[in-house]
Amino acid sequence: MMVSTSVEQSTQFSVKSLTPFGALLEATEDHSDIQQLSIEQLCQLTWEHRLIVLRGFSLLEREELSTYCQRWGELLVWNFGTVLDLIVHQNPENYLFTNGNVPFHWDGAFAEAVPRFLFFQCLKAPEAGSGGESLFCDTVRILQNVSPEQREIWQKTEINYKTEKVAHYGGEITKSLVSKHPITGLSTLRFAEPLNDASVHLNPLYVEVCNLPAEEQNPFLNELIENLYQPQNCFAHEWQEGDFLIADNHALLHGRNPFISNSQRHLQRVHIL
Ligand SMILES: [Fe+2]
């Protein structure tokens, strides 16, 4: 993880900018209690930096995590409840639980409501150098730096997504590629990378650009996807045990690097509306 200059200080934590975006909040004392921090301040920092990583704070018990997140806002309740355990499974039905990569997407596309925040805590980090970093792409930054011509094309684009409900989501939806962040008002991209490759047998996601001839589908999607992975738009988080990470789900897309070697990783995630 790259850390640059300190941009802000508080009595409970220091704030350092991450590269190319994001902020690391380090507790000034070991085993600090995240529940003592101002939620309003953490929200502001998340919207400003797109994501924040908190380090040096004590982990929360499962129930405690859910109760704490309710102080941030209403929680999205799935068939498993509010806390999803992200662990690599032996016989996965959905790519989320494999050791392969997770393509870029935003959460809640197939749900009734899109969460404002993704709230993670890391119970067990993969060994250093074994892969499994979470990836975040700043779509606001992409739109701010793209040519006016490209932006105009994207603004007129709608995309259709289809996936079978194997895990906790599924269905068919059509979404505008460019959207507006409901809190900051900034323009964002809403996009999920296709998963219709022949090598992917688990829970494919079919993606079709509306009103675009078949031969233009792949060039259009490839150009868009190339932007997502540009180093200036993309932050890879190497987890450390005890990390909390809060991400702005309206501004960012997220995914995961594959694991290079067998490694344990256990995250817990909550969706805050
Ligand atoms: Fe996700």
PDB file of C-alpha atoms and ligand atoms in Angstrom:
ATOM      1  CA  MET A   1       0.000   0.000   0.000  1.00  0.00           C
ATOM      2  CA  MET A   2       1.398   3.399  -0.998  1.00  0.00           C
ATOM      3  CA  VAL A   3       1.131   6.223   1.524  1.00  0.00           C
ATOM      4  CA  SER A   4       1.897   9.835   0.696  1.00  0.00           C
ATOM      5  CA  THR A   5       1.660  13.055   2.686  1.00  0.00           C
ATOM      6  CA  SER A   6      -0.481  13.584   5.759  1.00  0.00           C
ATOM      7  CA  VAL A   7      -3.496  15.729   4.870  1.00  0.00           C
ATOM      8  CA  GLU A   8      -5.368  16.005   8.136  1.00  0.00           C
ATOM      9  CA  GLN A   9      -5.014  15.262  11.830  1.00  0.00           C
ATOM     10  CA  SER A  10      -7.469  14.404  14.587  1.00  0.00           C
ATOM     11  CA  THR A  11      -6.797  13.538  18.222  1.00  0.00           C
ATOM     12  CA  GLN A  12      -8.009   9.944  17.680  1.00  0.00           C
ATOM     13  CA  PHE A  13      -6.331   9.173  14.365  1.00  0.00           C
ATOM     14  CA  SER A  14      -3.991  10.514  11.712  1.00  0.00           C
ATOM     15  CA  VAL A  15      -5.089  10.800   8.080  1.00  0.00           C
ATOM     16  CA  LYS A  16      -2.749   9.952   5.223  1.00  0.00           C
ATOM     17  CA  SER A  17      -3.563  10.008   1.529  1.00  0.00           C
ATOM     18  CA  LEU A  18      -3.349   6.723  -0.336  1.00  0.00           C
ATOM     19  CA  THR A  19      -2.333   6.421  -3.987  1.00  0.00           C
ATOM     20  CA  PRO A  20      -4.058   7.130  -6.359  1.00  0.00           C
ATOM     21  CA  PHE A  21      -7.011   7.877  -4.021  1.00  0.00           C
ATOM     22  CA  GLY A  22      -8.333   6.882  -0.612  1.00  0.00           C
ATOM     23  CA  ALA A  23      -7.234   7.757   2.925  1.00  0.00           C
ATOM     24  CA  LEU A  24      -5.614   5.721   5.693  1.00  0.00           C
ATOM     25  CA  LEU A  25      -6.816   6.581   9.200  1.00  0.00           C
ATOM     26  CA  GLU A  26      -4.402   5.246  11.798  1.00  0.00           C
ATOM     27  CA  ALA A  27      -5.448   5.168  15.447  1.00  0.00           C
ATOM     28  CA  THR A  28      -3.162   7.209  17.687  1.00  0.00           C
ATOM     29  CA  GLU A  29      -3.431   4.476  20.355  1.00  0.00           C
ATOM     30  CA  ASP A  30      -3.422   0.701  19.819  1.00  0.00           C
ATOM     31  CA  HIS A  31      -6.722  -1.213  20.169  1.00  0.00           C
ATOM     32  CA  SER A  32      -8.801   1.956  19.830  1.00  0.00           C
ATOM     33  CA  ASP A  33     -12.581   1.660  19.611  1.00  0.00           C
ATOM     34  CA  ILE A  34     -14.020   2.571  16.205  1.00  0.00           C
ATOM     35  CA  GLN A  35     -17.387   3.097  17.903  1.00  0.00           C
ATOM     36  CA  GLN A  36     -16.009   6.190  19.637  1.00  0.00           C
ATOM     37  CA  LEU A  37     -15.333   8.039  16.364  1.00  0.00           C
ATOM     38  CA  SER A  38     -17.687  10.606  14.844  1.00  0.00           C
ATOM     39  CA  ILE A  39     -19.706   8.853  12.128  1.00  0.00           C
ATOM     40  CA  GLU A  40     -20.420  12.192  10.465  1.00  0.00           C
ATOM     41  CA  GLN A  41     -16.689  12.832  10.138  1.00  0.00           C
ATOM     42  CA  LEU A  42     -16.077   9.324   8.754  1.00  0.00           C
ATOM     43  CA  CYS A  43     -18.883   9.813   6.186  1.00  0.00           C
ATOM     44  CA  GLN A  44     -17.359  13.114   5.054  1.00  0.00           C
ATOM     45  CA  LEU A  45     -13.911  11.537   4.758  1.00  0.00           C
ATOM     46  CA  THR A  46     -15.361   8.633   2.730  1.00  0.00           C
ATOM     47  CA  TRP A  47     -17.146  10.956   0.282  1.00  0.00           C
ATOM     48  CA  GLU A  48     -14.044  13.149  -0.002  1.00  0.00           C
ATOM     49  CA  HIS A  49     -11.512  10.331  -0.538  1.00  0.00           C
ATOM     50  CA  ARG A  50     -13.916   7.695  -2.034  1.00  0.00           C
ATOM     51  CA  LEU A  51     -12.702   5.154   0.515  1.00  0.00           C
ATOM     52  CA  ILE A  52     -11.104   5.089   3.947  1.00  0.00           C
ATOM     53  CA  VAL A  53      -9.048   2.374   5.642  1.00  0.00           C
ATOM     54  CA  LEU A  54      -9.013   2.390   9.460  1.00  0.00           C
ATOM     55  CA  ARG A  55      -6.070   0.684  11.146  1.00  0.00           C
ATOM     56  CA  GLY A  56      -5.232   0.162  14.827  1.00  0.00           C
ATOM     57  CA  PHE A  57      -8.856  -0.273  15.923  1.00  0.00           C
ATOM     58  CA  SER A  58     -10.243  -3.384  17.640  1.00  0.00           C
ATOM     59  CA  LEU A  59     -12.349  -5.735  15.495  1.00  0.00           C
ATOM     60  CA  LEU A  60     -16.054  -6.039  16.261  1.00  0.00           C
ATOM     61  CA  GLU A  61     -17.985  -9.208  17.056  1.00  0.00           C
ATOM     62  CA  ARG A  62     -20.450 -10.167  14.307  1.00  0.00           C
ATOM     63  CA  GLU A  63     -23.543  -8.815  16.150  1.00  0.00           C
ATOM     64  CA  GLU A  64     -21.625  -5.763  17.300  1.00  0.00           C
ATOM     65  CA  LEU A  65     -20.607  -5.038  13.689  1.00  0.00           C
ATOM     66  CA  SER A  66     -24.221  -5.120  12.532  1.00  0.00           C
ATOM     67  CA  THR A  67     -25.392  -2.944  15.427  1.00  0.00           C
ATOM     68  CA  TYR A  68     -22.576  -0.452  14.856  1.00  0.00           C
ATOM     69  CA  CYS A  69     -23.301  -0.209  11.112  1.00  0.00           C
ATOM     70  CA  GLN A  70     -26.954   0.577  11.896  1.00  0.00           C
ATOM     71  CA  ARG A  71     -25.693   3.835  13.394  1.00  0.00           C
ATOM     72  CA  TRP A  72     -24.429   4.725   9.881  1.00  0.00           C
ATOM     73  CA  GLY A  73     -27.799   4.051   8.243  1.00  0.00           C
ATOM     74  CA  GLU A  74     -30.369   1.408   7.428  1.00  0.00           C
ATOM     75  CA  LEU A  75     -28.780  -1.912   6.455  1.00  0.00           C
ATOM     76  CA  LEU A  76     -29.541  -4.005   3.400  1.00  0.00           C
ATOM     77  CA  VAL A  77     -30.864  -7.356   4.649  1.00  0.00           C
ATOM     78  CA  TRP A  78     -30.033 -10.355   2.450  1.00  0.00           C
ATOM     79  CA  ASN A  79     -31.110 -13.980   2.799  1.00  0.00           C
ATOM     80  CA  PHE A  80     -28.057 -14.500   5.049  1.00  0.00           C
ATOM     81  CA  GLY A  81     -28.823 -11.430   7.174  1.00  0.00           C
ATOM     82  CA  THR A  82     -26.759  -8.238   7.247  1.00  0.00           C
ATOM     83  CA  VAL A  83     -23.181  -9.584   7.569  1.00  0.00           C
ATOM     84  CA  LEU A  84     -21.678 -11.497   4.620  1.00  0.00           C
ATOM     85  CA  ASP A  85     -18.661 -13.686   5.338  1.00  0.00           C
ATOM     86  CA  LEU A  86     -16.276 -13.549   2.395  1.00  0.00           C
ATOM     87  CA  ILE A  87     -14.181 -16.706   2.564  1.00  0.00           C
ATOM     88  CA  VAL A  88     -12.763 -18.816  -0.276  1.00  0.00           C
ATOM     89  CA  HIS A  89     -14.983 -21.928  -0.488  1.00  0.00           C
ATOM     90  CA  GLN A  90     -13.928 -25.471  -1.472  1.00  0.00           C
ATOM     91  CA  ASN A  91     -16.899 -25.964  -3.850  1.00  0.00           C
ATOM     92  CA  PRO A  92     -18.082 -22.501  -4.765  1.00  0.00           C
ATOM     93  CA  GLU A  93     -21.338 -21.847  -6.660  1.00  0.00           C
ATOM     94  CA  ASN A  94     -20.538 -18.198  -7.285  1.00  0.00           C
ATOM     95  CA  TYR A  95     -17.267 -16.558  -8.345  1.00  0.00           C
ATOM     96  CA  LEU A  96     -17.266 -14.405  -5.174  1.00  0.00           C
ATOM     97  CA  PHE A  97     -16.194 -17.466  -3.211  1.00  0.00           C
ATOM     98  CA  THR A  98     -13.534 -18.800  -5.599  1.00  0.00           C
ATOM     99  CA  ASN A  99      -9.820 -17.978  -5.604  1.00  0.00           C
ATOM    100  CA  GLY A 100     -10.032 -16.389  -9.091  1.00  0.00           C
ATOM    101  CA  ASN A 101     -10.458 -12.715  -9.811  1.00  0.00           C
ATOM    102  CA  VAL A 102     -13.710 -10.844  -9.199  1.00  0.00           C
ATOM    103  CA  PRO A 103     -14.437  -8.472 -12.125  1.00  0.00           C
ATOM    104  CA  PHE A 104     -15.420  -4.847 -11.484  1.00  0.00           C
ATOM    105  CA  HIS A 105     -19.028  -4.201 -10.470  1.00  0.00           C
ATOM    106  CA  TRP A 106     -21.065  -2.153  -8.042  1.00  0.00           C
ATOM    107  CA  ASP A 107     -23.110  -3.717  -5.284  1.00  0.00           C
ATOM    108  CA  GLY A 108     -26.899  -3.575  -5.220  1.00  0.00           C
ATOM    109  CA  ALA A 109     -27.406  -3.507  -9.009  1.00  0.00           C
ATOM    110  CA  PHE A 110     -29.853  -6.414  -8.683  1.00  0.00           C
ATOM    111  CA  ALA A 111     -31.188  -5.385  -5.244  1.00  0.00           C
ATOM    112  CA  GLU A 112     -34.116  -3.090  -4.436  1.00  0.00           C
ATOM    113  CA  ALA A 113     -31.750  -0.364  -3.289  1.00  0.00           C
ATOM    114  CA  VAL A 114     -28.109   0.499  -3.892  1.00  0.00           C
ATOM    115  CA  PRO A 115     -26.042   0.740  -0.722  1.00  0.00           C
ATOM    116  CA  ARG A 116     -24.280   4.054  -0.043  1.00  0.00           C
ATOM    117  CA  PHE A 117     -21.395   2.345   1.730  1.00  0.00           C
ATOM    118  CA  LEU A 118     -19.645  -1.013   1.705  1.00  0.00           C
ATOM    119  CA  PHE A 119     -18.339  -1.600   5.209  1.00  0.00           C
ATOM    120  CA  PHE A 120     -15.653  -4.294   5.623  1.00  0.00           C
ATOM    121  CA  GLN A 121     -13.634  -5.673   8.487  1.00  0.00           C
ATOM    122  CA  CYS A 122     -10.725  -8.059   7.994  1.00  0.00           C
ATOM    123  CA  LEU A 123     -10.599 -11.014  10.400  1.00  0.00           C
ATOM    124  CA  LYS A 124      -7.854 -12.817   8.531  1.00  0.00           C
ATOM    125  CA  ALA A 125      -5.600 -11.311   5.859  1.00  0.00           C
ATOM    126  CA  PRO A 126      -4.006 -13.317   3.042  1.00  0.00           C
ATOM    127  CA  GLU A 127      -0.270 -13.847   3.407  1.00  0.00           C
ATOM    128  CA  ALA A 128       1.764 -11.018   1.898  1.00  0.00           C
ATOM    129  CA  GLY A 129       2.424 -11.602  -1.798  1.00  0.00           C
ATOM    130  CA  SER A 130      -0.326 -14.232  -2.221  1.00  0.00           C
ATOM    131  CA  GLY A 131      -2.770 -11.941  -4.085  1.00  0.00           C
ATOM    132  CA  GLY A 132      -6.421 -11.388  -3.153  1.00  0.00           C
ATOM    133  CA  GLU A 133      -6.194  -7.593  -3.000  1.00  0.00           C
ATOM    134  CA  SER A 134      -9.525  -5.767  -3.214  1.00  0.00           C
ATOM    135  CA  LEU A 135      -9.632  -3.427  -6.218  1.00  0.00           C
ATOM    136  CA  PHE A 136     -11.462  -0.126  -6.320  1.00  0.00           C
ATOM    137  CA  CYS A 137     -11.932   2.048  -9.391  1.00  0.00           C
ATOM    138  CA  ASP A 138     -12.750   5.758  -9.080  1.00  0.00           C
ATOM    139  CA  THR A 139     -15.326   6.356 -11.804  1.00  0.00           C
ATOM    140  CA  VAL A 140     -15.639  10.078 -10.995  1.00  0.00           C
ATOM    141  CA  ARG A 141     -11.971  10.485 -11.873  1.00  0.00           C
ATOM    142  CA  ILE A 142     -12.425   8.549 -15.147  1.00  0.00           C
ATOM    143  CA  LEU A 143     -15.259  10.827 -16.255  1.00  0.00           C
ATOM    144  CA  GLN A 144     -13.329  13.960 -15.262  1.00  0.00           C
ATOM    145  CA  ASN A 145     -10.358  12.932 -17.426  1.00  0.00           C
ATOM    146  CA  VAL A 146     -12.069  11.417 -20.449  1.00  0.00           C
ATOM    147  CA  SER A 147     -12.450  13.355 -23.735  1.00  0.00           C
ATOM    148  CA  PRO A 148     -15.720  15.323 -24.198  1.00  0.00           C
ATOM    149  CA  GLU A 149     -16.541  13.142 -27.235  1.00  0.00           C
ATOM    150  CA  GLN A 150     -16.168   9.909 -25.258  1.00  0.00           C
ATOM    151  CA  ARG A 151     -18.140  11.342 -22.368  1.00  0.00           C
ATOM    152  CA  GLU A 152     -21.006  12.259 -24.700  1.00  0.00           C
ATOM    153  CA  ILE A 153     -21.111   8.728 -26.132  1.00  0.00           C
ATOM    154  CA  TRP A 154     -21.097   7.180 -22.655  1.00  0.00           C
ATOM    155  CA  GLN A 155     -23.817   9.560 -21.483  1.00  0.00           C
ATOM    156  CA  LYS A 156     -26.196   8.204 -24.134  1.00  0.00           C
ATOM    157  CA  THR A 157     -25.374   4.564 -23.352  1.00  0.00           C
ATOM    158  CA  GLU A 158     -27.596   2.037 -21.615  1.00  0.00           C
ATOM    159  CA  ILE A 159     -26.427  -1.438 -20.715  1.00  0.00           C
ATOM    160  CA  ASN A 160     -28.394  -4.618 -20.141  1.00  0.00           C
ATOM    161  CA  TYR A 161     -27.215  -7.170 -17.569  1.00  0.00           C
ATOM    162  CA  LYS A 162     -28.467 -10.711 -17.080  1.00  0.00           C
ATOM    163  CA  THR A 163     -27.440 -13.249 -14.471  1.00  0.00           C
ATOM    164  CA  GLU A 164     -29.007 -16.272 -12.879  1.00  0.00           C
ATOM    165  CA  LYS A 165     -29.662 -16.069  -9.155  1.00  0.00           C
ATOM    166  CA  VAL A 166     -27.191 -18.596  -7.770  1.00  0.00           C
ATOM    167  CA  ALA A 167     -25.846 -16.688  -4.766  1.00  0.00           C
ATOM    168  CA  HIS A 168     -27.827 -13.877  -3.149  1.00  0.00           C
ATOM    169  CA  TYR A 169     -28.537 -11.768  -6.255  1.00  0.00           C
ATOM    170  CA  GLY A 170     -29.702 -12.192  -9.850  1.00  0.00           C
ATOM    171  CA  GLY A 171     -32.178 -11.190 -12.582  1.00  0.00           C
ATOM    172  CA  GLU A 172     -32.178  -8.860 -15.582  1.00  0.00           C
ATOM    173  CA  ILE A 173     -31.670  -5.088 -15.471  1.00  0.00           C
ATOM    174  CA  THR A 174     -30.967  -2.172 -17.825  1.00  0.00           C
ATOM    175  CA  LYS A 175     -28.952   0.754 -16.455  1.00  0.00           C
ATOM    176  CA  SER A 176     -27.559   4.017 -17.825  1.00  0.00           C
ATOM    177  CA  LEU A 177     -23.785   3.898 -17.981  1.00  0.00           C
ATOM    178  CA  VAL A 178     -23.449   7.419 -16.581  1.00  0.00           C
ATOM    179  CA  SER A 179     -25.247   8.262 -13.374  1.00  0.00           C
ATOM    180  CA  LYS A 180     -25.257  11.011 -10.738  1.00  0.00           C
ATOM    181  CA  HIS A 181     -23.947  10.473  -7.239  1.00  0.00           C
ATOM    182  CA  PRO A 182     -27.016  10.996  -4.994  1.00  0.00           C
ATOM    183  CA  ILE A 183     -24.998  12.785  -2.280  1.00  0.00           C
ATOM    184  CA  THR A 184     -22.105  14.616  -3.955  1.00  0.00           C
ATOM    185  CA  GLY A 185     -23.927  15.227  -7.281  1.00  0.00           C
ATOM    186  CA  LEU A 186     -20.812  14.170  -9.228  1.00  0.00           C
ATOM    187  CA  SER A 187     -21.094  12.117 -12.440  1.00  0.00           C
ATOM    188  CA  THR A 188     -20.277   8.439 -12.006  1.00  0.00           C
ATOM    189  CA  LEU A 189     -20.094   5.298 -14.135  1.00  0.00           C
ATOM    190  CA  ARG A 190     -22.324   2.324 -13.280  1.00  0.00           C
ATOM    191  CA  PHE A 191     -20.883  -0.721 -14.965  1.00  0.00           C
ATOM    192  CA  ALA A 192     -20.322  -4.410 -14.307  1.00  0.00           C
ATOM    193  CA  GLU A 193     -17.729  -6.274 -16.321  1.00  0.00           C
ATOM    194  CA  PRO A 194     -19.081  -9.203 -18.345  1.00  0.00           C
ATOM    195  CA  LEU A 195     -18.462 -12.720 -17.124  1.00  0.00           C
ATOM    196  CA  ASN A 196     -19.539 -14.620 -20.209  1.00  0.00           C
ATOM    197  CA  ASP A 197     -16.168 -16.085 -21.062  1.00  0.00           C
ATOM    198  CA  ALA A 198     -16.230 -19.796 -21.880  1.00  0.00           C
ATOM    199  CA  SER A 199     -13.736 -20.413 -19.074  1.00  0.00           C
ATOM    200  CA  VAL A 200     -16.185 -19.052 -16.522  1.00  0.00           C
ATOM    201  CA  HIS A 201     -18.715 -21.718 -15.657  1.00  0.00           C
ATOM    202  CA  LEU A 202     -19.852 -20.214 -12.404  1.00  0.00           C
ATOM    203  CA  ASN A 203     -22.735 -17.806 -12.403  1.00  0.00           C
ATOM    204  CA  PRO A 204     -22.000 -15.940 -15.683  1.00  0.00           C
ATOM    205  CA  LEU A 205     -23.001 -12.299 -16.085  1.00  0.00           C
ATOM    206  CA  TYR A 206     -24.113 -11.398 -19.630  1.00  0.00           C
ATOM    207  CA  VAL A 207     -23.599  -7.779 -20.653  1.00  0.00           C
ATOM    208  CA  GLU A 208     -25.057  -6.110 -23.741  1.00  0.00           C
ATOM    209  CA  VAL A 209     -24.746  -2.478 -24.798  1.00  0.00           C
ATOM    210  CA  CYS A 210     -28.256  -1.408 -25.886  1.00  0.00           C
ATOM    211  CA  ASN A 211     -28.753  -0.287 -29.515  1.00  0.00           C
ATOM    212  CA  LEU A 212     -25.216  -1.218 -30.563  1.00  0.00           C
ATOM    213  CA  PRO A 213     -24.543  -3.656 -33.467  1.00  0.00           C
ATOM    214  CA  ALA A 214     -23.015  -7.003 -32.511  1.00  0.00           C
ATOM    215  CA  GLU A 215     -19.636  -6.245 -34.102  1.00  0.00           C
ATOM    216  CA  GLU A 216     -19.285  -3.032 -32.059  1.00  0.00           C
ATOM    217  CA  GLN A 217     -20.079  -4.619 -28.685  1.00  0.00           C
ATOM    218  CA  ASN A 218     -16.596  -5.892 -27.827  1.00  0.00           C
ATOM    219  CA  PRO A 219     -14.615  -2.817 -28.994  1.00  0.00           C
ATOM    220  CA  PHE A 220     -16.938  -0.575 -26.943  1.00  0.00           C
ATOM    221  CA  LEU A 221     -16.696  -2.730 -23.824  1.00  0.00           C
ATOM    222  CA  ASN A 222     -12.935  -3.244 -24.144  1.00  0.00           C
ATOM    223  CA  GLU A 223     -12.263   0.497 -24.312  1.00  0.00           C
ATOM    224  CA  LEU A 224     -14.427   1.084 -21.258  1.00  0.00           C
ATOM    225  CA  ILE A 225     -12.806  -1.751 -19.297  1.00  0.00           C
ATOM    226  CA  GLU A 226      -9.307  -0.516 -20.179  1.00  0.00           C
ATOM    227  CA  ASN A 227     -10.137   2.767 -18.424  1.00  0.00           C
ATOM    228  CA  LEU A 228     -11.183   0.941 -15.236  1.00  0.00           C
ATOM    229  CA  TYR A 229      -7.782  -0.750 -14.868  1.00  0.00           C
ATOM    230  CA  GLN A 230      -5.595   2.300 -15.606  1.00  0.00           C
ATOM    231  CA  PRO A 231      -3.250   2.697 -12.591  1.00  0.00           C
ATOM    232  CA  GLN A 232      -4.301   6.336 -12.072  1.00  0.00           C
ATOM    233  CA  ASN A 233      -7.938   5.228 -11.589  1.00  0.00           C
ATOM    234  CA  CYS A 234      -7.446   2.047  -9.622  1.00  0.00           C
ATOM    235  CA  PHE A 235      -6.523   1.393  -5.965  1.00  0.00           C
ATOM    236  CA  ALA A 236      -5.522  -2.116  -4.817  1.00  0.00           C
ATOM    237  CA  HIS A 237      -5.921  -2.756  -1.104  1.00  0.00           C
ATOM    238  CA  GLU A 238      -3.610  -5.302   0.493  1.00  0.00           C
ATOM    239  CA  TRP A 239      -5.498  -6.388   3.590  1.00  0.00           C
ATOM    240  CA  GLN A 240      -3.965  -6.485   7.041  1.00  0.00           C
ATOM    241  CA  GLU A 241      -5.701  -8.281   9.876  1.00  0.00           C
ATOM    242  CA  GLY A 242      -7.798  -5.774  11.818  1.00  0.00           C
ATOM    243  CA  ASP A 243      -8.380  -3.403   8.878  1.00  0.00           C
ATOM    244  CA  PHE A 244     -11.721  -1.687   8.482  1.00  0.00           C
ATOM    245  CA  LEU A 245     -12.477  -0.361   5.006  1.00  0.00           C
ATOM    246  CA  ILE A 246     -15.412   1.842   4.094  1.00  0.00           C
ATOM    247  CA  ALA A 247     -16.048   2.458   0.376  1.00  0.00           C
ATOM    248  CA  ASP A 248     -18.367   4.873  -1.447  1.00  0.00           C
ATOM    249  CA  ASN A 249     -20.368   2.383  -3.535  1.00  0.00           C
ATOM    250  CA  HIS A 250     -21.961   5.147  -5.657  1.00  0.00           C
ATOM    251  CA  ALA A 251     -18.613   6.582  -6.827  1.00  0.00           C
ATOM    252  CA  LEU A 252     -16.536   3.415  -7.054  1.00  0.00           C
ATOM    253  CA  LEU A 253     -16.628   0.048  -8.740  1.00  0.00           C
ATOM    254  CA  HIS A 254     -14.891  -2.797  -6.968  1.00  0.00           C
ATOM    255  CA  GLY A 255     -13.433  -6.224  -7.682  1.00  0.00           C
ATOM    256  CA  ARG A 256     -10.640  -8.489  -6.492  1.00  0.00           C
ATOM    257  CA  ASN A 257      -7.295  -9.726  -7.756  1.00  0.00           C
ATOM    258  CA  PRO A 258      -6.972 -13.524  -7.944  1.00  0.00           C
ATOM    259  CA  PHE A 259      -5.032 -15.407  -5.300  1.00  0.00           C
ATOM    260  CA  ILE A 260      -1.587 -16.379  -6.588  1.00  0.00           C
ATOM    261  CA  SER A 261      -1.176 -19.170  -4.056  1.00  0.00           C
ATOM    262  CA  ASN A 262      -3.451 -20.922  -1.595  1.00  0.00           C
ATOM    263  CA  SER A 263      -4.128 -18.471   1.153  1.00  0.00           C
ATOM    264  CA  GLN A 264      -6.748 -17.879   3.777  1.00  0.00           C
ATOM    265  CA  ARG A 265      -8.714 -14.671   3.788  1.00  0.00           C
ATOM    266  CA  HIS A 266     -11.742 -13.812   5.867  1.00  0.00           C
ATOM    267  CA  LEU A 267     -13.582 -10.540   5.448  1.00  0.00           C
ATOM    268  CA  GLN A 268     -16.986  -9.526   6.745  1.00  0.00           C
ATOM    269  CA  ARG A 269     -19.047  -7.068   4.737  1.00  0.00           C
ATOM    270  CA  VAL A 270     -22.141  -5.002   5.518  1.00  0.00           C
ATOM    271  CA  HIS A 271     -24.207  -2.922   3.061  1.00  0.00           C
ATOM    272  CA  ILE A 272     -25.286   0.447   4.450  1.00  0.00           C
ATOM    273  CA  LEU A 273     -28.136   2.175   2.581  1.00  0.00           C
TER     274      LEU A 273
HETATM  275 FE    FE B   1     -19.298  -6.679  -4.599  1.00  0.00          FE
END
